[in-house]
GROMACS .gro file of C-alpha atoms in nm:
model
  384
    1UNK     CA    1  -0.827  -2.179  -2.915
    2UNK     CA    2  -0.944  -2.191  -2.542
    3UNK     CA    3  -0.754  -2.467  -2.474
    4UNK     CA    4  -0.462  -2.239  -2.497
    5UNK     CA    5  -0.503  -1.972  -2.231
    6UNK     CA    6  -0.320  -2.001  -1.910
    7UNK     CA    7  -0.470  -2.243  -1.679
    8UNK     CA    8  -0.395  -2.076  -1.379
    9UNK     CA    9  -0.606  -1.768  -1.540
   10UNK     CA   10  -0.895  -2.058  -1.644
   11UNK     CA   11  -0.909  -2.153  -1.255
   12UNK     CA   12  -1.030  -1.864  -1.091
   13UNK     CA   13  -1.333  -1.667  -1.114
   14UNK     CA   14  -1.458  -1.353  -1.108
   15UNK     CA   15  -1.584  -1.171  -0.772
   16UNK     CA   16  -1.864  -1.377  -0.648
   17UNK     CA   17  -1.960  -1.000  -0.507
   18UNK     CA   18  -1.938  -0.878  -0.842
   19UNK     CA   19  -2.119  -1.194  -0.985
   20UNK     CA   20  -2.395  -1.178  -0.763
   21UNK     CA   21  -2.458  -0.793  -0.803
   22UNK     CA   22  -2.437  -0.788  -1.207
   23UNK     CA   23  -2.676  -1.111  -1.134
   24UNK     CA   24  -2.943  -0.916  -0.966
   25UNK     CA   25  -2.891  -0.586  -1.130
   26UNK     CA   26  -3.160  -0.528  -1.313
   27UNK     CA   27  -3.449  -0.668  -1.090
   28UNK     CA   28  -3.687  -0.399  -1.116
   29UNK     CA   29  -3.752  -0.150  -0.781
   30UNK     CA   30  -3.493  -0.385  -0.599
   31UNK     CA   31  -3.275  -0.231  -0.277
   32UNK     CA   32  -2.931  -0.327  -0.277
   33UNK     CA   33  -2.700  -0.332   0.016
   34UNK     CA   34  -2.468  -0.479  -0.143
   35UNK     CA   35  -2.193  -0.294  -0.301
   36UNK     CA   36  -1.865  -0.150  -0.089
   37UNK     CA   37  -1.853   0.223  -0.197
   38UNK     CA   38  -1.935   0.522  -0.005
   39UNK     CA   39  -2.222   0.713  -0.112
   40UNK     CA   40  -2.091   1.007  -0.078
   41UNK     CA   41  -1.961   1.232  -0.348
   42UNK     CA   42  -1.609   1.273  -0.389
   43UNK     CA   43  -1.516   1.622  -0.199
   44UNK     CA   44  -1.582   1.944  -0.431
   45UNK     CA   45  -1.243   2.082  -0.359
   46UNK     CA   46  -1.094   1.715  -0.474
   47UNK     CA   47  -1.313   1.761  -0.752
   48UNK     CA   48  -1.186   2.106  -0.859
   49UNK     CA   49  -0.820   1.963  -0.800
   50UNK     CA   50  -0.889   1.718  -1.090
   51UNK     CA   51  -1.050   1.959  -1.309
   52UNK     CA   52  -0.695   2.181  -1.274
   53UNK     CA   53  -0.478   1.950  -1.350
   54UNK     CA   54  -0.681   1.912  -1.707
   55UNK     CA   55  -0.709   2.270  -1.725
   56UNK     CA   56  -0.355   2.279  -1.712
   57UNK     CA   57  -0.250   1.994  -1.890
   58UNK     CA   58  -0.108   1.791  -1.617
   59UNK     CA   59  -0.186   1.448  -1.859
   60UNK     CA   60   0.154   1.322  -1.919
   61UNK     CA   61   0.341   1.037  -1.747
   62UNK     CA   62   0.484   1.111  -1.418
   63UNK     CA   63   0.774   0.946  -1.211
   64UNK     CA   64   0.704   0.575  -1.179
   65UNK     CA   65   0.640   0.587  -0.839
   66UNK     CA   66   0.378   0.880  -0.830
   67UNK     CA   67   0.460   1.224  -0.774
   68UNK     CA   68   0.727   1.319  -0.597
   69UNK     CA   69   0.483   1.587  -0.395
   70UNK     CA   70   0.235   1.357  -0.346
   71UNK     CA   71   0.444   1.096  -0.219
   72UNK     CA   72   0.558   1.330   0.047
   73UNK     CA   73   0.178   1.407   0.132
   74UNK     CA   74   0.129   1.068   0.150
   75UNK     CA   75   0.447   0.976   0.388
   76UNK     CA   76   0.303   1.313   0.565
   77UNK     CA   77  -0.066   1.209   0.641
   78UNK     CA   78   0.031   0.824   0.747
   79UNK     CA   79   0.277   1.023   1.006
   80UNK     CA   80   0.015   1.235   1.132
   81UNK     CA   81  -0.253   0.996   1.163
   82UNK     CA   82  -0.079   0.664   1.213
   83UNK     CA   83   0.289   0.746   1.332
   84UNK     CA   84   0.437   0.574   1.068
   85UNK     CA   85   0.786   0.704   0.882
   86UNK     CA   86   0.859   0.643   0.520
   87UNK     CA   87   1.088   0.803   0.319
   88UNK     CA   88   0.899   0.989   0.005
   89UNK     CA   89   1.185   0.917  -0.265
   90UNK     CA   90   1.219   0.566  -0.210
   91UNK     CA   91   0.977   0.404   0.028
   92UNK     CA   92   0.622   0.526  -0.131
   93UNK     CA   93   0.477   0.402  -0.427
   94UNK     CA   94   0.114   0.546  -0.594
   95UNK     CA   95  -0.047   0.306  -0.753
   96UNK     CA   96  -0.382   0.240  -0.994
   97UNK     CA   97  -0.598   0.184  -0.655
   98UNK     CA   98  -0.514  -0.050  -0.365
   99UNK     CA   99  -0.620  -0.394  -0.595
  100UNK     CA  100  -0.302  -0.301  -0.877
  101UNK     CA  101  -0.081  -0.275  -0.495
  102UNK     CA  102  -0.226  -0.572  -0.399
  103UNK     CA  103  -0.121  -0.729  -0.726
  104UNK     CA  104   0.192  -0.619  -0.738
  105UNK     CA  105   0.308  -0.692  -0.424
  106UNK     CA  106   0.245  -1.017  -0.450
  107UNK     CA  107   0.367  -1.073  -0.740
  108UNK     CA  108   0.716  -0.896  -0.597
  109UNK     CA  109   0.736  -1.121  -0.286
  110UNK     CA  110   0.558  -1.491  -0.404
  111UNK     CA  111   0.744  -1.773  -0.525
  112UNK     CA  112   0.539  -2.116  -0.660
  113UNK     CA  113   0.479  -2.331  -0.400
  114UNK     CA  114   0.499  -2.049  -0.140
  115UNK     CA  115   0.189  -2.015   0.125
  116UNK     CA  116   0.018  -1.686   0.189
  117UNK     CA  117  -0.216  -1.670   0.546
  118UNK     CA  118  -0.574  -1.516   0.474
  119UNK     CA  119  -0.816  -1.462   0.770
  120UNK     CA  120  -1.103  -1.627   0.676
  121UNK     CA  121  -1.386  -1.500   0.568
  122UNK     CA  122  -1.201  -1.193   0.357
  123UNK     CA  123  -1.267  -1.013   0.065
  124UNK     CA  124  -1.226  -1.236  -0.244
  125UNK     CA  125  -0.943  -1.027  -0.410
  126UNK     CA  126  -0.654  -1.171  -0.258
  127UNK     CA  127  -0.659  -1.528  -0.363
  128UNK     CA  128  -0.688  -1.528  -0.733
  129UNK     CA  129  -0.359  -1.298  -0.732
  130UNK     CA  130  -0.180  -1.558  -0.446
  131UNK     CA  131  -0.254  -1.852  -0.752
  132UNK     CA  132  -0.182  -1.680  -1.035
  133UNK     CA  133   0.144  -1.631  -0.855
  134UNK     CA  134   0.124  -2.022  -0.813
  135UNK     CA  135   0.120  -1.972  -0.426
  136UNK     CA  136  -0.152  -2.097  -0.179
  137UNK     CA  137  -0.364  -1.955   0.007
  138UNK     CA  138  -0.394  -2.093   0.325
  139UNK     CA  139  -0.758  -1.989   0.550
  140UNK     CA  140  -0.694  -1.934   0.910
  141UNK     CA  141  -1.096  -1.933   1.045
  142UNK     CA  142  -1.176  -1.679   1.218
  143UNK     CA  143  -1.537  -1.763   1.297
  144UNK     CA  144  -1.482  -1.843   1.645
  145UNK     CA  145  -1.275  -1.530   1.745
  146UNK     CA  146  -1.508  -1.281   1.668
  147UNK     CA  147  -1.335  -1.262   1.282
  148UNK     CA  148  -1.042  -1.141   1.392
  149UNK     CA  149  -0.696  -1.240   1.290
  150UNK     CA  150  -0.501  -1.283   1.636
  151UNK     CA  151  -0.168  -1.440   1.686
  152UNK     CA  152  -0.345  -1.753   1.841
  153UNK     CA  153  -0.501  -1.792   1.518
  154UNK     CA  154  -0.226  -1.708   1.250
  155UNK     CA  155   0.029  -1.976   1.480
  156UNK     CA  156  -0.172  -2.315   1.398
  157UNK     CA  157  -0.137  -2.195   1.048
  158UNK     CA  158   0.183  -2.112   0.974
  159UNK     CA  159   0.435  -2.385   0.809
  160UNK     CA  160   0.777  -2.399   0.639
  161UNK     CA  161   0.565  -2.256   0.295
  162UNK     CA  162   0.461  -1.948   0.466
  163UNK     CA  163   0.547  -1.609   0.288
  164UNK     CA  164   0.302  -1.366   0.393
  165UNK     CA  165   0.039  -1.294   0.584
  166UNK     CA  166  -0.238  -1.106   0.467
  167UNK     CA  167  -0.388  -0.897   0.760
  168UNK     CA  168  -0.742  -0.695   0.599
  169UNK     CA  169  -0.790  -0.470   0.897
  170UNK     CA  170  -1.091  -0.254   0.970
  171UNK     CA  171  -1.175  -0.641   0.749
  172UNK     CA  172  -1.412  -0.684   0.414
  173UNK     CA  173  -1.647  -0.829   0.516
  174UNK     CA  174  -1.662  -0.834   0.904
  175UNK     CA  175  -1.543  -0.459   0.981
  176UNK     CA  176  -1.360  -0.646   1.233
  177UNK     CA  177  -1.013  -0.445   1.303
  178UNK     CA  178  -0.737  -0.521   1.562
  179UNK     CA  179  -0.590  -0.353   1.836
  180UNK     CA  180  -0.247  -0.259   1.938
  181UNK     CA  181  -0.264  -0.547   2.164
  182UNK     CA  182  -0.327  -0.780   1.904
  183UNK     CA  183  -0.102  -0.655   1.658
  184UNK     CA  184   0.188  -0.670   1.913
  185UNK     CA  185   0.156  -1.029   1.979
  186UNK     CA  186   0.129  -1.073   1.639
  187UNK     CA  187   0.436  -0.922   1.585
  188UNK     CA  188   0.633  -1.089   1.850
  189UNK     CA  189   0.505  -1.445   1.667
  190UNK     CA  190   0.677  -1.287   1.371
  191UNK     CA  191   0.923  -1.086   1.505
  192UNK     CA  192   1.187  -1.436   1.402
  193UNK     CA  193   1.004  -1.596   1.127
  194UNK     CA  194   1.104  -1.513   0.753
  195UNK     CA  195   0.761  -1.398   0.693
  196UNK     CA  196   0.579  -1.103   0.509
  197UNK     CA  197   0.305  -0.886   0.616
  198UNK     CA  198   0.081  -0.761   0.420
  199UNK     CA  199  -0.110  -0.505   0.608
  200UNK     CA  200  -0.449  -0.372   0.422
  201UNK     CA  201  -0.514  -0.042   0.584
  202UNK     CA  202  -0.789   0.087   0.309
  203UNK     CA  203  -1.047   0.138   0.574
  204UNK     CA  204  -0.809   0.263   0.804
  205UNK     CA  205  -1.016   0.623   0.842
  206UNK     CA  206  -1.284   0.471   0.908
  207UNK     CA  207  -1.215   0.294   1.273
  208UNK     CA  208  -1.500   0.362   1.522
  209UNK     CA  209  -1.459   0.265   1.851
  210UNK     CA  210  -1.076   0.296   1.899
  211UNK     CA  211  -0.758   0.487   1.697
  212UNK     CA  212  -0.641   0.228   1.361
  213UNK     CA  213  -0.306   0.085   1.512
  214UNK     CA  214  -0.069  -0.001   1.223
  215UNK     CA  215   0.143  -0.239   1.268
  216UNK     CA  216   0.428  -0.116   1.040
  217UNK     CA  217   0.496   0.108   1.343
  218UNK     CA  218   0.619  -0.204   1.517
  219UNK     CA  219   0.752  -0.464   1.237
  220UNK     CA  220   0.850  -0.188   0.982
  221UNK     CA  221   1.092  -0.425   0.750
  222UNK     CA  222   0.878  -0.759   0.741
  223UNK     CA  223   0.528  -0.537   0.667
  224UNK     CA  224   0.404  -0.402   0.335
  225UNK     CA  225   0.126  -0.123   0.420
  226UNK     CA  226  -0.158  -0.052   0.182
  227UNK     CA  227  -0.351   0.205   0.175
  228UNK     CA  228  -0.573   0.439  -0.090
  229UNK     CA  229  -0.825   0.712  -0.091
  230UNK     CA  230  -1.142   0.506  -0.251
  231UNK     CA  231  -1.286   0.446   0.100
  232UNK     CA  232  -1.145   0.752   0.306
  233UNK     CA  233  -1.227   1.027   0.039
  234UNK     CA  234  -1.538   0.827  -0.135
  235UNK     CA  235  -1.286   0.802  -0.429
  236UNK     CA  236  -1.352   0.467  -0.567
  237UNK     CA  237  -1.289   0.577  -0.936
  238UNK     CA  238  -1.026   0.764  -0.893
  239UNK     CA  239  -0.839   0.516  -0.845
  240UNK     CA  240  -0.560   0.549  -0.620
  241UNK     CA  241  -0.374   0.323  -0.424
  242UNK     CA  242  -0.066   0.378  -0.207
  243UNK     CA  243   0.224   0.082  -0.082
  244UNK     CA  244   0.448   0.243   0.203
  245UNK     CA  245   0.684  -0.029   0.234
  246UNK     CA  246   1.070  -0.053   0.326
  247UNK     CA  247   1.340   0.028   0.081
  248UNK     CA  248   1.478  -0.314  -0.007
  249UNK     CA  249   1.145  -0.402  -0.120
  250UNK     CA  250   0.955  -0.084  -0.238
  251UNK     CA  251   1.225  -0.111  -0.505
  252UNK     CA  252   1.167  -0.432  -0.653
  253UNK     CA  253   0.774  -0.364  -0.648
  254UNK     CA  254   0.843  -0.056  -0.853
  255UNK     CA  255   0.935  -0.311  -1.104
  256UNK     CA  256   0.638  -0.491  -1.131
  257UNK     CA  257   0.413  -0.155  -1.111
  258UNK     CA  258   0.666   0.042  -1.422
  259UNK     CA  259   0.558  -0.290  -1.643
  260UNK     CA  260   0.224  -0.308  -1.516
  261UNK     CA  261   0.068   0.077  -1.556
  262UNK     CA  262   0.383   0.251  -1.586
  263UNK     CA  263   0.206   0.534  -1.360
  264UNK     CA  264  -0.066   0.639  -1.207
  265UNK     CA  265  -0.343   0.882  -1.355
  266UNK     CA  266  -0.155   1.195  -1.343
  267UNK     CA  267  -0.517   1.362  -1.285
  268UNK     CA  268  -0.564   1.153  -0.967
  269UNK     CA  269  -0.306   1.204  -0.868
  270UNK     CA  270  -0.343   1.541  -0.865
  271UNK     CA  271  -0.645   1.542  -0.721
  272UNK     CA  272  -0.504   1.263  -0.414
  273UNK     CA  273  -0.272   1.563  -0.333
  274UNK     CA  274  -0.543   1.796  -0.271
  275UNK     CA  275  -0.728   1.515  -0.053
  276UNK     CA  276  -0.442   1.447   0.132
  277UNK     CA  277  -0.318   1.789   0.226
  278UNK     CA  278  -0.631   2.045   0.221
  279UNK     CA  279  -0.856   1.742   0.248
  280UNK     CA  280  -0.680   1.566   0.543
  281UNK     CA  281  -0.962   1.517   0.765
  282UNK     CA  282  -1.262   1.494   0.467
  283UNK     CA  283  -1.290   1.139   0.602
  284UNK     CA  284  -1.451   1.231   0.937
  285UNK     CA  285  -1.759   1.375   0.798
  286UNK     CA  286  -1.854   1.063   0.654
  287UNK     CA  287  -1.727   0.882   0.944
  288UNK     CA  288  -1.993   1.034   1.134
  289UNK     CA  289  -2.233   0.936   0.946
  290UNK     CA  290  -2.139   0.603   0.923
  291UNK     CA  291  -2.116   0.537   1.277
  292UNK     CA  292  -2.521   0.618   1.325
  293UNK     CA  293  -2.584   0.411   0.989
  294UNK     CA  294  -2.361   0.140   1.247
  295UNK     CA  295  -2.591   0.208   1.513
  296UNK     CA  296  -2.897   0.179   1.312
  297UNK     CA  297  -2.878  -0.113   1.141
  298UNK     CA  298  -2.729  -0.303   1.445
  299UNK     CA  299  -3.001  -0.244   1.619
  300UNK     CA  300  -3.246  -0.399   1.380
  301UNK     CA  301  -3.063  -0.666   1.292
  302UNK     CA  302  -3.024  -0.741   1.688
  303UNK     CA  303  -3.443  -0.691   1.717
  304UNK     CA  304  -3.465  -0.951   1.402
  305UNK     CA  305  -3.276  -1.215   1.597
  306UNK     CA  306  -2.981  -1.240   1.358
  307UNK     CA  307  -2.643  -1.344   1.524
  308UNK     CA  308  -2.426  -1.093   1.448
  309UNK     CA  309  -2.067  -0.944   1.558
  310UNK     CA  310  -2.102  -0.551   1.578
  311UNK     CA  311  -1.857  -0.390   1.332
  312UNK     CA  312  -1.531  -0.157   1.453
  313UNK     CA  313  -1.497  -0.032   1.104
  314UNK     CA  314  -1.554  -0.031   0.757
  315UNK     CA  315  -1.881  -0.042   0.643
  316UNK     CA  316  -2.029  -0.389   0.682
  317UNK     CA  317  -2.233  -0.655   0.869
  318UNK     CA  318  -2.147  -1.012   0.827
  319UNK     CA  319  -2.448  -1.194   0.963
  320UNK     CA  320  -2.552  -1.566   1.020
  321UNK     CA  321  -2.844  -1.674   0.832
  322UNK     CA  322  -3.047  -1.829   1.083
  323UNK     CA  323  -3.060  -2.187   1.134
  324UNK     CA  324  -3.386  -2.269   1.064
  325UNK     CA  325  -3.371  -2.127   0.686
  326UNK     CA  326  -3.231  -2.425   0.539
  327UNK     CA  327  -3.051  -2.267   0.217
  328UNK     CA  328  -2.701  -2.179   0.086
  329UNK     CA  329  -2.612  -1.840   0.131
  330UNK     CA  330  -2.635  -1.786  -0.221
  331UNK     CA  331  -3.008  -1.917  -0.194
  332UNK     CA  332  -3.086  -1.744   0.022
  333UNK     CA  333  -2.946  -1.415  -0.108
  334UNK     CA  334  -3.144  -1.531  -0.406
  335UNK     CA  335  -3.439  -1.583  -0.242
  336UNK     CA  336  -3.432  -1.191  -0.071
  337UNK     CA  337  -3.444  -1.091  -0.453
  338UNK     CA  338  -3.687  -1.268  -0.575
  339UNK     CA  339  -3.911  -1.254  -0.218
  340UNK     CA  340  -3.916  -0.889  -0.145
  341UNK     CA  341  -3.647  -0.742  -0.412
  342UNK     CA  342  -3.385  -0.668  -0.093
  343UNK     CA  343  -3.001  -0.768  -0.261
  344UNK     CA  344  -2.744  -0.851  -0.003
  345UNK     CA  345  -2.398  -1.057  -0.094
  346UNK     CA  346  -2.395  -1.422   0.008
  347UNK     CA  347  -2.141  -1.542   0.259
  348UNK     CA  348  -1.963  -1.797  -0.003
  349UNK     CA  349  -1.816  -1.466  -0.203
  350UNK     CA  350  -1.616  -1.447   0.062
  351UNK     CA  351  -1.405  -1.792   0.098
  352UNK     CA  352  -1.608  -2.142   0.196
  353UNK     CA  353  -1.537  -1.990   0.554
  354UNK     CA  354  -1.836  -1.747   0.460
  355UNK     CA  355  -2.099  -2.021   0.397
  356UNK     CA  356  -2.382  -1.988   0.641
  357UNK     CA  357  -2.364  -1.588   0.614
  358UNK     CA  358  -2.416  -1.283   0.421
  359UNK     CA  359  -2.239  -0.926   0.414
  360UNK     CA  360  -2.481  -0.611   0.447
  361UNK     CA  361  -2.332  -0.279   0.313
  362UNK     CA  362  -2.439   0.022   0.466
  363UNK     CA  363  -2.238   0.291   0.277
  364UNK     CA  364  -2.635   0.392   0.186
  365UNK     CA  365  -2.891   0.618   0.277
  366UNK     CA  366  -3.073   0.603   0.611
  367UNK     CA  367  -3.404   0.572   0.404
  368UNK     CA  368  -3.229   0.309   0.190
  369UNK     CA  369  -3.142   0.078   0.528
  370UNK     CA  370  -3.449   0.147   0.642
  371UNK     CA  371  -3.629   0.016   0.367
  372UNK     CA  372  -3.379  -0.257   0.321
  373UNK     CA  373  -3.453  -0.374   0.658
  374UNK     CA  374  -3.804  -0.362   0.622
  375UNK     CA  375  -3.814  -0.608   0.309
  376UNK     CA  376  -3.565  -0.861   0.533
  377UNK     CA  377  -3.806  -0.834   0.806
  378UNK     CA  378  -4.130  -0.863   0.532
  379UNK     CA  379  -3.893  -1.208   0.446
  380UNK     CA  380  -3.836  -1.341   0.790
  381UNK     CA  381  -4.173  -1.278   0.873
  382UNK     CA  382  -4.288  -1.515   0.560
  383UNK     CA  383  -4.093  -1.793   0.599
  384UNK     CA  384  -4.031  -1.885   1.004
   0.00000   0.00000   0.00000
């Protein structure tokens, strides 16, 4: 009966970040830098939110589009922290994380045949939604510009087909984010094309070495903001997701999301309010911390002789395998394991634009990238 399911569904494949990790898993006293999730707990107080709702039996269905209080918490925080304006009742939608937002939105604004603009290297989630959409994405390489998605880049790449583009900013898996420079020229390249944006924003807290710049404060009705709470409040399983997008098509999204989950968890939800609100700045903590992680592993990766692009936020390094280690970057991420039992994600999870490199995590312990480090130097050291 296999020949019967959908062959778009047949074509793709799951996370090659996933893959690798469930590959590796279970190598015994292995360090792995691999996985994108704070290691941080979720905040008690967040906690205790969640536990109240229960307690109180706030486990029904809610309004499609989230609570109606924690839509205006949401349209509150994005004011205060980013200066954008949407309207709570008809312009915010809380979804099952930012991947179901993701989905939905393209699902809401792609036709078949239509093109969608991806830097490249990015996080493998977009693409398998763009097909099953029976879109294309289209790779605009970044490699040259430092990973970053400029309007020099997006213009050689744009054609009749284009939709959307797709701009991952702080970006999985460079960190790379964009100023308000860059996102105002991008914006005047746009500002008369019938195009989409589609602005990720999930690592927007965590920006280092400038304020996040969204640029729905400058091309409100062409841009689709996404944000969530997995990376700012360490509130991966949570799951919630949040689309701040103009009227006209907020409310043909909430379509797609009623079929899709009908709501949110009523209990995250409940518990997002609380980190939005009493929790508004529970991201800076962490962001502390993250920035001498930054620091740290920069450094050493700098004193090991990798070529490498320092990070302005998220929680990654994208680094060139050096030339003289003649593998694949899955090989060679292979080869870490089985070498000195150090698990990093190869480049190729990340688009064919990501051949040639791998992504280093370090949403872990100081000891932990310490340690990590030491087994990639033990490696290098081994095979020059």
């Amino acid at each position: 009966m296999e020949h019967l399911i959908n062959k778009k569904v047949k074509n793709i494949e799951i996370s090659g970040i996933r893959k690798f990790f469930n590959m590796v898993a279970d190598t015994k006293d292995m360090i792995s830098l691999t996985i994108g999730q704070p290691d941080f707990p979720t905040p008690a107080h967040v906690k205790e939110a969640g536990k109240r709702a229960i307690d109180e039996n706030f486990t029904s269905y809610t309004h499609n589009a989230g609570v109606l209080e924690l839509r205006k918490a949401a349209a509150a925080f994005v004011g205060k922290k980013y200066q954008l304006t949407y309207n709570p009742e008809n312009e915010i939608i809380i979804t099952t994380g930012a991947s179901e937002a993701i989905d939905i939105t393209f699902r809401t604004i792609l036709d078949v045949g239509t093109e969608v603009i991806l830097p490249g290297p990015v996080y493998p989630g977009y693409e398998p939604i763009i097909k099953l959409c029976g879109a294309t994405p289209v790779y605009a390489d970044t490699r040259e510009n430092q990973f970053r998605m400029t309007a020099s880049v997006i213009e050689k790449y744009i054609t009749e087909k284009t939709r959307c583009i797709v701009l991952p900013y702080p970006s999985n898996p460079t960190g790379a984010s964009l100023t308000k420079e860059e996102l105002t020229e991008i914006a005047k390249l746009l500002s008369n094309k019938n195009i989409f944006i589609l602005a990720d924003e999930i690592y927007s807290e965590l920006v280092y070495d400038q304020e996040h710049f969204s640029i729905g404060t400058i091309l409100r009705e062409k841009t689709i903001v996404i944000n969530g709470l997995s990376k700012s409040h360490s509130m991966t399983g949570w799951r919630i997701g949040i689309i701040f997008a103009p009227e006209y098509v907020c409310n043909h999204i909430l379509k797609v999301h009623q079929y899709n989950v009908s709501c949110a968890t009523s209990i995250s939800q409940m518990a997002a309010l609380q980190a939005l609100t009493v929790g508004i700045d529970d991201a800076l903590v962490m962001k502390s911390e993250y920035v001498q992680r930054r620091e740290y592993v920069y450094n050493r990766l700098v004193k090991l002789n990798f070529e490498v692009v320092k990070p302005d936020g998220a929680f990654y390094f994208f680094v060139k395998i050096p030339s003289h280690i003649q593998l694949s970057s899955f090989d060679f991420a292979l080869a870490l394991v089985k070498e000195v039992g150090l698990a990093v994600v190869p480049g190729s999870a990340f688009s064919e634009l990501g051949e040639g490199y791998f992504r280093l995590s370090f949403a872990y312990s100081m000891e932990t990238l310490e340690e990590g480090l030491n087994r990639m130097e033990r490696y290098l050291n081994n095979n020059r």
